[in-house]
Amino acid sequence: MKITALLVLKCPGEGSDPVILANALDVSHFGYFQRSSVKEFIVFVGRTVASRTPQGQRQSVQHEEYKVHAYNRNGLCALGFMDDHYPVRSAFSLLNKVLDEYQKSFGESWRNTQADSTQPWPYLNDALTKFQDPAEADKLMKIQKELDETKIVLHKTIDSVLARGEKLDSLVEKSSDLSAASQMFYKQAKKTNQCCTIL
Amino acid sequence: MASTYRDRTSEFRSLTETLKKIGGATAPRNQPENAPATSQASSYSRSEFNRKASRIGLGIHETSQKIARLAQLAKKSSMFNDPMVEIQELTGLIKNDITALNSALSDLQNIQQMDMAEGNYSEDRSVHSTAVCDDLKGRLMGATKHLQDVLTARTENIKAHENRRQIFSKTAARENPFQHQPKPATEPPPWSNSSNASENLQETSGLPPNGAPAGNQLRRRLAVDNAPSQQMEMSLVQQVVPRQDNYAQSRVTALHNVESTITELSGIFTHLATMVAHQGELAIRIDDNMDESLANVEGAHSSLLRHLNRISSNRWLLIKIFGILILFLMIFIFFIA
């Protein structure tokens, strides 16, 4: 369940290459010497996929051991490089969020950029670390997980309530026996008291 | 049918011949000629009855074999390669066989009735034919019951698969479906299971829910197969549209699951509330019992206390006792002395 990279690109259509607007990579699990080549690879594959994603479409492409999820919205394209276990829906909701955030913070200025921008965008880096766990990204998954946990807790509660019911049953039995015994005791005591008043 | 009887007709015939020779030496000569003819005719019709009965028995045997094979298929069908079509075919075939056997059996019974009405059958023969008919009917009923059991087992299997598929569709779509994840929420609570079991699913209604998760699966497989073909743009364009659907569909299914989970939770809460209410009543009963026993014990205690007081403080009692003793002594001495 790992995100390796998140990219935001500007896709000007089928003609020219997409332009990278923001970039966040997590290559810590590669060796030191592989990191730059991995970065190049990610940038290249990202450009290719983004250029092939039509407007207003979502797409998931399998490349070696990564899945690349791309979402193109009005020429602004967000990509995510995830491994196979990351659920698709959370991936796309994450991309949605990234695009919304980008549009909120940068407005429409990105339409004019022609060269790859190299300034890091802190939100993207934060998002990369925060959303390594798919439950964070996808509210639905979080809700589902919490509901399942609640259900488990409720099952346990019901089991303990059933046990309590059994104990209460045995208590009822014992208390009724006790009341019968005490009644016998009372009668006996009255009987022994009655007979010796004459003497 | 053919295994449990010995054909002693030849012995019987020879016996009748000897008896006739001994008993009716003056019997008319044409009778033996008639007798073989009639016995031939009756044995012909009787053996026709026998033949039909043996054919029906064979049919029943074959049908029960088919039912056993169907049971095996239904038991071994796993989640992803169940031979749905084959099972359906086999079930249809078995049903046809059973109806045919039913009609053949009723024909046999008609023949038996006709024969009994027209010919002067001996009691043994009628008893034998009724026994044969009853045996066949019993076997056919056993076979139908077995078929029913197999069908119910199959529907339960389908339901279990449906449940498992729902669970797997909630988690990651890329998970290997043959890994059985240890999800503790899969243990169905007894009350919801009973409410599930009360719905009588026929096997035909088992088919559409089987089709729907198969459709889900198909979509998921489509999503996986989409990925490697990124080289060809044309196919890419074609495959992007179902991908879009897949995203929306998956959201829809996830929402449905959330909704059903919430309804389940509400059901569990109501159950909990009823149980606690019942147990509250139990607690009240316990309380009443305890109060009653306390009152009894108090009363008994007070009476015993009074008793003790009366005994311990009554000096006059002592004087009375001694007075009576001395009285008796004096009367005793008085009478003796």
XYZ file of C-alpha atoms in Angstrom:
536
model
C 0.000 0.000 0.000
C 2.513 2.528 -1.065
C 2.485 5.683 -3.082
C 5.781 6.250 -4.838
C 5.076 9.538 -6.569
C 2.460 12.194 -7.101
C 2.637 14.530 -10.043
C 0.578 17.386 -11.350
C 0.979 18.177 -15.000
C -0.507 20.494 -17.526
C -1.733 18.646 -20.564
C -2.235 20.981 -23.446
C -3.881 18.333 -25.576
C -2.544 15.796 -28.010
C -0.016 18.048 -29.579
C 2.803 18.886 -27.250
C 4.327 17.278 -24.261
C 2.798 17.784 -20.884
C 4.503 20.243 -18.588
C 5.217 19.275 -15.028
C 3.721 21.689 -12.533
C 4.355 19.946 -9.254
C 6.215 16.906 -8.214
C 6.500 14.787 -5.080
C 8.525 11.622 -5.014
C 9.265 9.067 -2.389
C 12.242 7.080 -3.533
C 13.594 6.260 -0.118
C 13.213 2.559 -0.567
C 15.513 2.483 -3.578
C 19.232 2.387 -3.218
C 21.082 5.671 -3.274
C 22.492 5.206 -6.731
C 19.206 4.234 -8.268
C 17.329 7.241 -7.079
C 18.063 9.635 -9.891
C 17.321 7.068 -12.543
C 14.081 6.203 -10.829
C 13.145 9.855 -10.795
C 13.826 10.141 -14.489
C 11.817 7.059 -15.139
C 8.868 8.371 -13.176
C 8.964 11.707 -14.950
C 9.096 10.074 -18.345
C 6.340 7.583 -17.704
C 4.255 10.324 -16.143
C 4.559 12.485 -19.205
C 3.685 9.606 -21.486
C 0.623 8.581 -19.580
C -0.579 12.139 -19.120
C -0.254 12.865 -22.786
C -2.352 9.831 -23.566
C -5.131 10.557 -21.137
C -7.967 12.357 -22.817
C -9.654 15.239 -21.119
C -12.156 14.497 -18.413
C -11.100 10.882 -18.161
C -9.605 8.702 -15.532
C -7.157 5.988 -16.393
C -5.109 3.329 -14.702
C -2.122 1.815 -16.398
C 0.004 -1.052 -15.185
C 3.715 -0.530 -15.663
C 6.010 -3.227 -14.341
C 5.170 -3.359 -10.663
C 3.514 0.031 -10.461
C 0.086 1.164 -11.258
C -0.128 4.639 -12.639
C -3.444 6.323 -12.032
C -4.118 9.409 -14.074
C -6.949 11.877 -13.942
C -7.224 14.582 -16.511
C -9.524 17.450 -15.753
C -9.722 20.371 -18.109
C -6.115 20.160 -19.110
C -4.827 19.763 -15.580
C -3.708 16.244 -14.978
C -2.829 14.538 -11.733
C -0.925 11.295 -11.622
C -0.181 8.855 -8.889
C 2.297 6.011 -8.942
C 1.047 3.342 -6.614
C 1.679 -0.301 -6.060
C -0.834 -2.990 -6.854
C -2.437 -3.149 -3.462
C -3.585 0.415 -3.315
C -7.299 0.454 -3.965
C -8.241 2.188 -7.168
C -11.049 4.215 -5.728
C -8.957 5.752 -3.011
C -6.309 6.544 -5.604
C -8.742 8.495 -7.686
C -10.263 10.295 -4.746
C -6.748 11.286 -3.723
C -6.063 12.637 -7.210
C -9.305 14.550 -7.054
C -8.279 16.137 -3.821
C -4.857 17.054 -5.151
C -6.375 18.741 -8.181
C -8.849 20.686 -6.073
C -6.114 21.831 -3.775
C -3.912 22.868 -6.664
C -6.647 24.848 -8.258
C -7.429 26.516 -4.969
C -3.885 27.524 -4.290
C -2.655 28.400 -7.750
C -5.832 29.450 -9.487
C -5.476 29.537 -13.217
C -1.863 30.625 -13.377
C -0.702 27.227 -14.396
C -2.171 27.619 -17.822
C 0.632 29.901 -18.789
C 3.605 27.852 -17.741
C 5.679 26.496 -20.545
C 8.616 24.915 -18.801
C 8.755 22.340 -16.064
C 8.456 24.102 -12.768
C 10.902 22.959 -10.213
C 9.533 24.621 -7.100
C 8.339 22.081 -4.637
C 4.788 22.340 -3.525
C 4.636 21.433 0.163
C 1.077 20.273 0.040
C 1.975 17.581 -2.409
C 4.801 16.318 -0.234
C 2.565 16.279 2.791
C -0.116 14.509 0.832
C 2.376 11.896 -0.273
C 3.315 11.040 3.281
C -0.155 11.341 4.708
C -1.907 9.241 2.150
C 0.374 6.265 2.182
C -2.425 4.627 4.046
C -5.397 4.396 1.677
C -7.887 4.682 4.488
C -6.844 8.285 4.975
C -7.458 9.257 1.409
C -10.786 7.639 0.966
C -13.462 8.678 3.411
C -15.628 5.782 2.375
C -12.969 3.289 3.314
C -12.452 4.961 6.645
C -16.147 4.866 7.368
C -16.357 1.245 6.317
C -13.438 0.322 8.519
C -14.895 2.090 11.528
C -18.268 0.513 10.940
C -16.695 -2.909 10.828
C -14.886 -2.272 14.069
C -18.110 -1.075 15.644
C -19.833 -4.200 14.464
C -17.189 -6.347 16.094
C -17.526 -4.459 19.342
C -21.281 -4.887 19.194
C -20.958 -8.595 18.633
C -18.798 -8.840 21.723
C -21.321 -6.765 23.637
C -24.128 -9.038 22.631
C -22.164 -12.066 23.704
C -21.531 -10.576 27.106
C -25.172 -9.552 27.407
C -26.167 -13.139 26.706
C -23.797 -14.351 29.411
C -25.313 -11.772 31.754
C -28.734 -13.120 30.914
C -27.661 -16.596 31.866
C -26.257 -15.380 35.159
C -29.445 -13.507 35.873
C -31.361 -16.673 35.165
C -29.356 -18.614 37.705
C -29.806 -15.767 40.188
C -33.563 -15.931 39.722
C -33.470 -19.631 40.420
C -31.404 -19.215 43.539
C -33.486 -16.369 44.878
C -36.714 -18.295 44.394
C -35.179 -21.269 46.206
C -34.090 -18.953 48.981
C -37.535 -17.447 49.353
C -39.123 -20.906 49.512
C -36.631 -22.025 52.134
C -37.201 -18.911 54.207
C -40.944 -19.476 54.016
C -40.488 -22.991 55.380
C -38.278 -21.605 58.107
C -40.948 -19.048 59.075
C -43.668 -21.661 59.243
C -41.544 -23.949 61.365
C -40.671 -21.158 63.738
C -44.323 -20.182 64.101
C -45.250 -23.789 64.711
C -42.730 -24.250 67.493
C -43.857 -20.979 68.982
C -47.548 -21.893 68.943
C -47.439 -25.116 70.868
C -45.617 -24.046 74.049
C -47.832 -21.098 75.047
C -50.203 -23.335 76.929
C -47.718 -24.607 79.342
C -35.334 -55.161 -8.255
C -33.691 -58.000 -10.027
C -31.440 -58.789 -7.111
C -33.960 -59.726 -4.469
C -36.119 -62.361 -6.049
C -35.517 -65.849 -7.341
C -37.510 -66.956 -10.260
C -39.223 -70.121 -9.084
C -41.902 -70.144 -11.748
C -40.530 -73.334 -13.317
C -40.648 -75.120 -9.961
C -44.182 -73.891 -9.391
C -45.239 -75.113 -12.802
C -43.794 -78.569 -12.292
C -45.489 -78.715 -8.887
C -48.863 -77.880 -10.401
C -48.337 -80.553 -13.025
C -47.576 -83.211 -10.431
C -50.517 -82.116 -8.286
C -52.819 -82.289 -11.270
C -51.541 -85.740 -12.114
C -52.082 -86.892 -8.527
C -55.385 -85.141 -7.824
C -57.269 -84.978 -11.094
C -56.376 -87.981 -13.203
C -59.821 -87.683 -14.742
C -59.389 -84.012 -15.469
C -60.300 -83.137 -19.029
C -57.482 -83.263 -21.423
C -58.124 -79.836 -22.838
C -57.533 -78.219 -19.493
C -53.810 -78.776 -19.567
C -53.897 -77.361 -23.047
C -55.860 -74.377 -21.872
C -53.837 -74.049 -18.751
C -50.522 -73.571 -20.509
C -52.232 -71.214 -22.923
C -53.859 -69.174 -20.167
C -50.844 -69.494 -17.971
C -48.793 -68.426 -20.946
C -51.090 -65.498 -21.565
C -51.266 -64.604 -17.884
C -47.573 -65.143 -17.488
C -47.093 -63.021 -20.578
C -49.129 -60.201 -19.063
C -47.589 -60.797 -15.716
C -44.140 -60.732 -17.145
C -45.126 -57.537 -18.933
C -45.939 -56.096 -15.514
C -42.635 -57.411 -14.308
C -40.811 -56.003 -17.289
C -42.330 -52.584 -16.803
C -41.525 -52.721 -13.111
C -37.954 -53.708 -13.789
C -37.593 -50.924 -16.347
C -38.934 -48.393 -13.867
C -36.574 -49.727 -11.243
C -33.652 -49.348 -13.625
C -34.741 -45.809 -14.440
C -34.933 -44.948 -10.761
C -31.479 -46.403 -10.209
C -30.000 -44.342 -13.035
C -31.730 -41.205 -11.798
C -30.391 -41.697 -8.289
C -26.919 -42.104 -9.749
C -27.334 -38.819 -11.600
C -28.538 -37.172 -8.427
C -25.433 -38.449 -6.637
C -23.263 -36.907 -9.346
C -25.164 -33.654 -9.041
C -24.600 -33.709 -5.289
C -20.887 -34.133 -5.862
C -20.796 -31.248 -8.321
C -22.749 -28.988 -6.004
C -20.480 -29.809 -3.100
C -17.208 -29.286 -4.882
C -18.119 -26.085 -6.681
C -15.751 -23.380 -5.496
C -16.263 -19.676 -5.915
C -14.737 -19.091 -9.277
C -15.077 -22.093 -11.473
C -18.437 -23.516 -10.608
C -19.932 -25.498 -13.484
C -23.159 -23.546 -13.436
C -24.370 -24.618 -16.860
C -23.594 -28.247 -16.293
C -25.420 -28.266 -12.993
C -28.441 -26.628 -14.555
C -28.469 -29.140 -17.396
C -28.118 -32.042 -15.050
C -30.894 -30.781 -12.801
C -33.222 -30.352 -15.760
C -32.405 -33.824 -16.986
C -33.038 -35.342 -13.586
C -36.350 -33.530 -13.293
C -37.450 -34.847 -16.682
C -36.456 -38.347 -15.705
C -38.370 -38.119 -12.478
C -41.542 -36.925 -14.195
C -41.219 -39.690 -16.787
C -40.721 -42.260 -14.057
C -43.714 -40.884 -12.200
C -45.954 -41.288 -15.236
C -44.552 -44.764 -15.923
C -45.243 -45.742 -12.331
C -48.843 -44.528 -12.537
C -49.209 -46.509 -15.793
C -47.920 -49.570 -14.015
C -50.430 -49.081 -11.274
C -53.215 -48.757 -13.837
C -52.123 -51.965 -15.497
C -52.126 -53.677 -12.163
C -55.625 -52.423 -11.371
C -56.883 -53.523 -14.778
C -55.384 -56.943 -14.422
C -56.768 -57.363 -10.959
C -60.207 -56.327 -12.124
C -60.402 -58.619 -15.156
C -58.524 -61.755 -14.198
C -59.049 -63.978 -11.197
C -55.692 -63.378 -9.716
C -54.624 -65.247 -6.684
C -54.087 -63.324 -3.529
C -50.383 -63.878 -3.696
C -50.167 -62.289 -7.100
C -52.078 -59.171 -6.069
C -50.038 -58.887 -2.919
C -46.869 -59.233 -4.961
C -47.853 -56.594 -7.483
C -48.915 -54.111 -4.785
C -45.652 -54.729 -2.993
C -43.728 -54.058 -6.193
C -45.633 -50.819 -6.834
C -45.141 -49.582 -3.297
C -41.458 -50.368 -3.406
C -41.001 -48.441 -6.638
C -43.011 -45.516 -5.352
C -40.956 -45.437 -2.163
C -37.735 -45.471 -4.146
C -38.886 -42.675 -6.392
C -39.876 -40.576 -3.407
C -36.476 -41.187 -1.824
C -34.809 -40.068 -5.019
C -36.877 -36.870 -5.174
C -36.072 -36.104 -1.574
C -32.407 -36.563 -2.263
C -32.703 -34.175 -5.174
C -34.364 -31.604 -2.910
C -31.527 -31.867 -0.422
C -28.962 -31.433 -3.147
C -30.743 -28.340 -4.469
C -30.952 -26.778 -1.005
C -27.260 -27.478 -0.453
C -26.514 -25.804 -3.771
C -28.517 -22.699 -2.910
C -26.776 -22.457 0.416
C -23.461 -22.747 -1.358
C -24.435 -19.965 -3.722
C -25.470 -17.788 -0.798
C -22.166 -18.384 0.971
C -20.280 -17.506 -2.197
C -22.361 -14.368 -2.547
C -21.456 -13.329 0.992
C -17.779 -13.964 0.449
C -17.837 -12.059 -2.810
C -19.424 -9.067 -1.124
C -16.742 -9.072 1.496
C -13.987 -9.224 -1.037
C -15.509 -6.492 -3.119
C -15.242 -4.104 -0.173
C -11.495 -4.477 0.225
C -8.809 -3.866 -2.410
C -9.828 -4.953 -5.824
C -6.374 -6.277 -6.575
C -6.237 -8.720 -3.685
C -5.797 -12.311 -4.646
C -9.316 -13.701 -4.305
C -8.104 -17.093 -3.166
C -6.448 -15.676 -0.091
C -8.889 -16.099 2.748
C -8.437 -12.960 4.744
C -9.044 -13.422 8.453
C -11.830 -10.913 8.640
C -13.593 -11.320 11.993
C -16.727 -9.616 10.749
C -17.500 -12.577 8.532
C -18.946 -14.596 11.395
C -22.616 -13.969 10.873
C -24.487 -13.369 14.098
C -27.154 -15.995 14.685
C -30.113 -13.688 14.390
C -29.175 -12.250 11.021
C -28.379 -15.726 9.783
C -31.808 -16.926 10.807
C -33.400 -14.028 9.014
C -31.367 -14.962 5.937
C -32.285 -18.609 6.129
C -35.955 -17.826 6.354
C -35.932 -16.416 2.836
C -36.636 -19.346 0.604
C -34.237 -18.988 -2.289
C -35.116 -21.172 -5.228
C -32.226 -22.137 -7.404
C -33.463 -19.915 -10.218
C -33.262 -16.880 -8.018
C -29.812 -18.080 -7.085
C -28.822 -17.470 -10.666
C -29.274 -13.666 -10.914
C -27.241 -12.923 -7.785
C -24.638 -15.188 -9.212
C -24.749 -13.160 -12.391
C -24.341 -9.816 -10.608
C -21.156 -10.649 -8.720
C -19.879 -12.316 -11.845
C -20.483 -9.008 -13.573
C -18.527 -7.223 -10.834
C -15.749 -9.694 -11.191
C -15.786 -9.266 -14.929
C -15.453 -5.529 -14.542
C -12.573 -5.963 -12.157
C -10.868 -8.378 -14.507
C -11.435 -5.905 -17.321
C -9.723 -3.251 -15.237
C -6.718 -5.486 -14.701
C -6.548 -6.513 -18.327
C -6.755 -2.905 -19.450
C -3.431 -1.954 -18.035
C -0.846 -3.840 -20.084
C -2.107 -2.655 -23.423
C -0.904 0.871 -23.145
C 0.957 0.785 -26.427
C -2.050 0.835 -28.708
C -3.891 4.107 -28.568
C -7.054 2.832 -30.212
C -7.600 0.109 -27.687
C -6.689 2.630 -25.016
C -9.529 4.895 -26.034
C -11.948 1.975 -26.021
C -10.894 0.818 -22.625
C -10.953 4.175 -20.925
C -14.733 4.374 -20.943
C -15.338 1.160 -18.986
C -12.662 2.353 -16.584
C -14.692 5.460 -15.909
C -17.712 3.277 -15.251
C -15.666 1.086 -12.993
C -14.750 4.021 -10.800
C -18.329 5.193 -10.455
C -19.583 1.668 -9.994
C -17.071 0.952 -7.312
C -18.116 4.078 -5.479
C -21.730 3.027 -5.749
C -21.021 -0.443 -4.415
C -18.950 0.967 -1.584
C -21.797 3.266 -0.599
C -24.251 0.396 -0.751
C -22.016 -1.617 1.512
C -21.742 1.221 3.966
C -25.501 1.612 3.974
C -26.110 -2.080 4.535
C -23.535 -2.120 7.318
C -25.299 0.734 9.010
C -28.662 -1.015 8.768
C -27.114 -4.146 10.201
C -25.758 -2.109 13.045
C -29.175 -0.644 13.750
C -30.636 -4.147 13.846
C -27.964 -5.221 16.275
C -28.715 -2.253 18.482
C -32.433 -3.039 18.588
C -31.615 -6.631 19.491
C -29.382 -5.444 22.247
C -32.142 -3.193 23.564
C -34.727 -6.007 23.638
C -32.340 -8.311 25.397
C -31.497 -5.767 28.040
C -35.211 -5.066 28.550
C -35.893 -8.761 29.096
C -33.051 -8.991 31.508
C -34.312 -5.961 33.384
C -37.518 -7.819 34.036
C -35.462 -10.730 35.346
C -33.676 -8.399 37.695
C -37.005 -7.142 39.050
C -38.098 -10.712 39.716
C -34.912 -11.409 41.573
C -35.476 -8.309 43.643
C -38.998 -9.370 44.565
C -37.844 -12.826 45.539
C -35.193 -11.378 47.772
C -37.656 -9.054 49.475
C -40.017 -11.896 50.127
C -37.312 -14.097 51.591
C -36.140 -11.200 53.763
C -39.649 -10.710 55.155
C -39.978 -14.405 55.864
C -36.685 -14.564 57.636
C -37.527 -11.471 59.672
C -40.838 -12.947 60.779
C -39.251 -16.258 61.674
C -36.473 -14.475 63.567
C -38.907 -12.417 65.612
C -41.042 -15.382 66.527
C -38.003 -17.359 67.591
C -36.901 -14.398 69.667
C -40.256 -14.228 71.376
C -40.051 -17.924 71.994
C -36.640 -17.586 73.532
C -37.750 -14.706 75.687
C -40.762 -16.558 76.861
C -38.802 -19.612 77.730
C -35.865 -17.895 79.324
C -37.789 -15.357 81.390
C -40.661 -17.439 82.613
C -39.860 -18.502 86.170
C -43.421 -19.284 86.785
C -43.079 -21.957 84.046
C -40.462 -23.699 86.152
C -42.681 -23.635 89.209
C -45.532 -24.995 87.082
C -43.376 -27.787 85.698
C -42.092 -28.792 89.098
C -45.580 -28.617 90.525
C -46.884 -31.008 87.910
C -43.932 -33.366 88.433
C -44.461 -33.440 92.209
C -48.166 -33.965 91.627
C -47.534 -36.992 89.500
C -44.981 -38.332 91.938
C -47.461 -37.978 94.776
C -50.211 -39.700 92.820
C -47.791 -42.448 91.914
C -46.644 -42.934 95.482
C -50.212 -42.663 96.644
C -51.360 -45.471 94.452
C -48.470 -47.783 95.219
C -48.199 -47.176 98.846
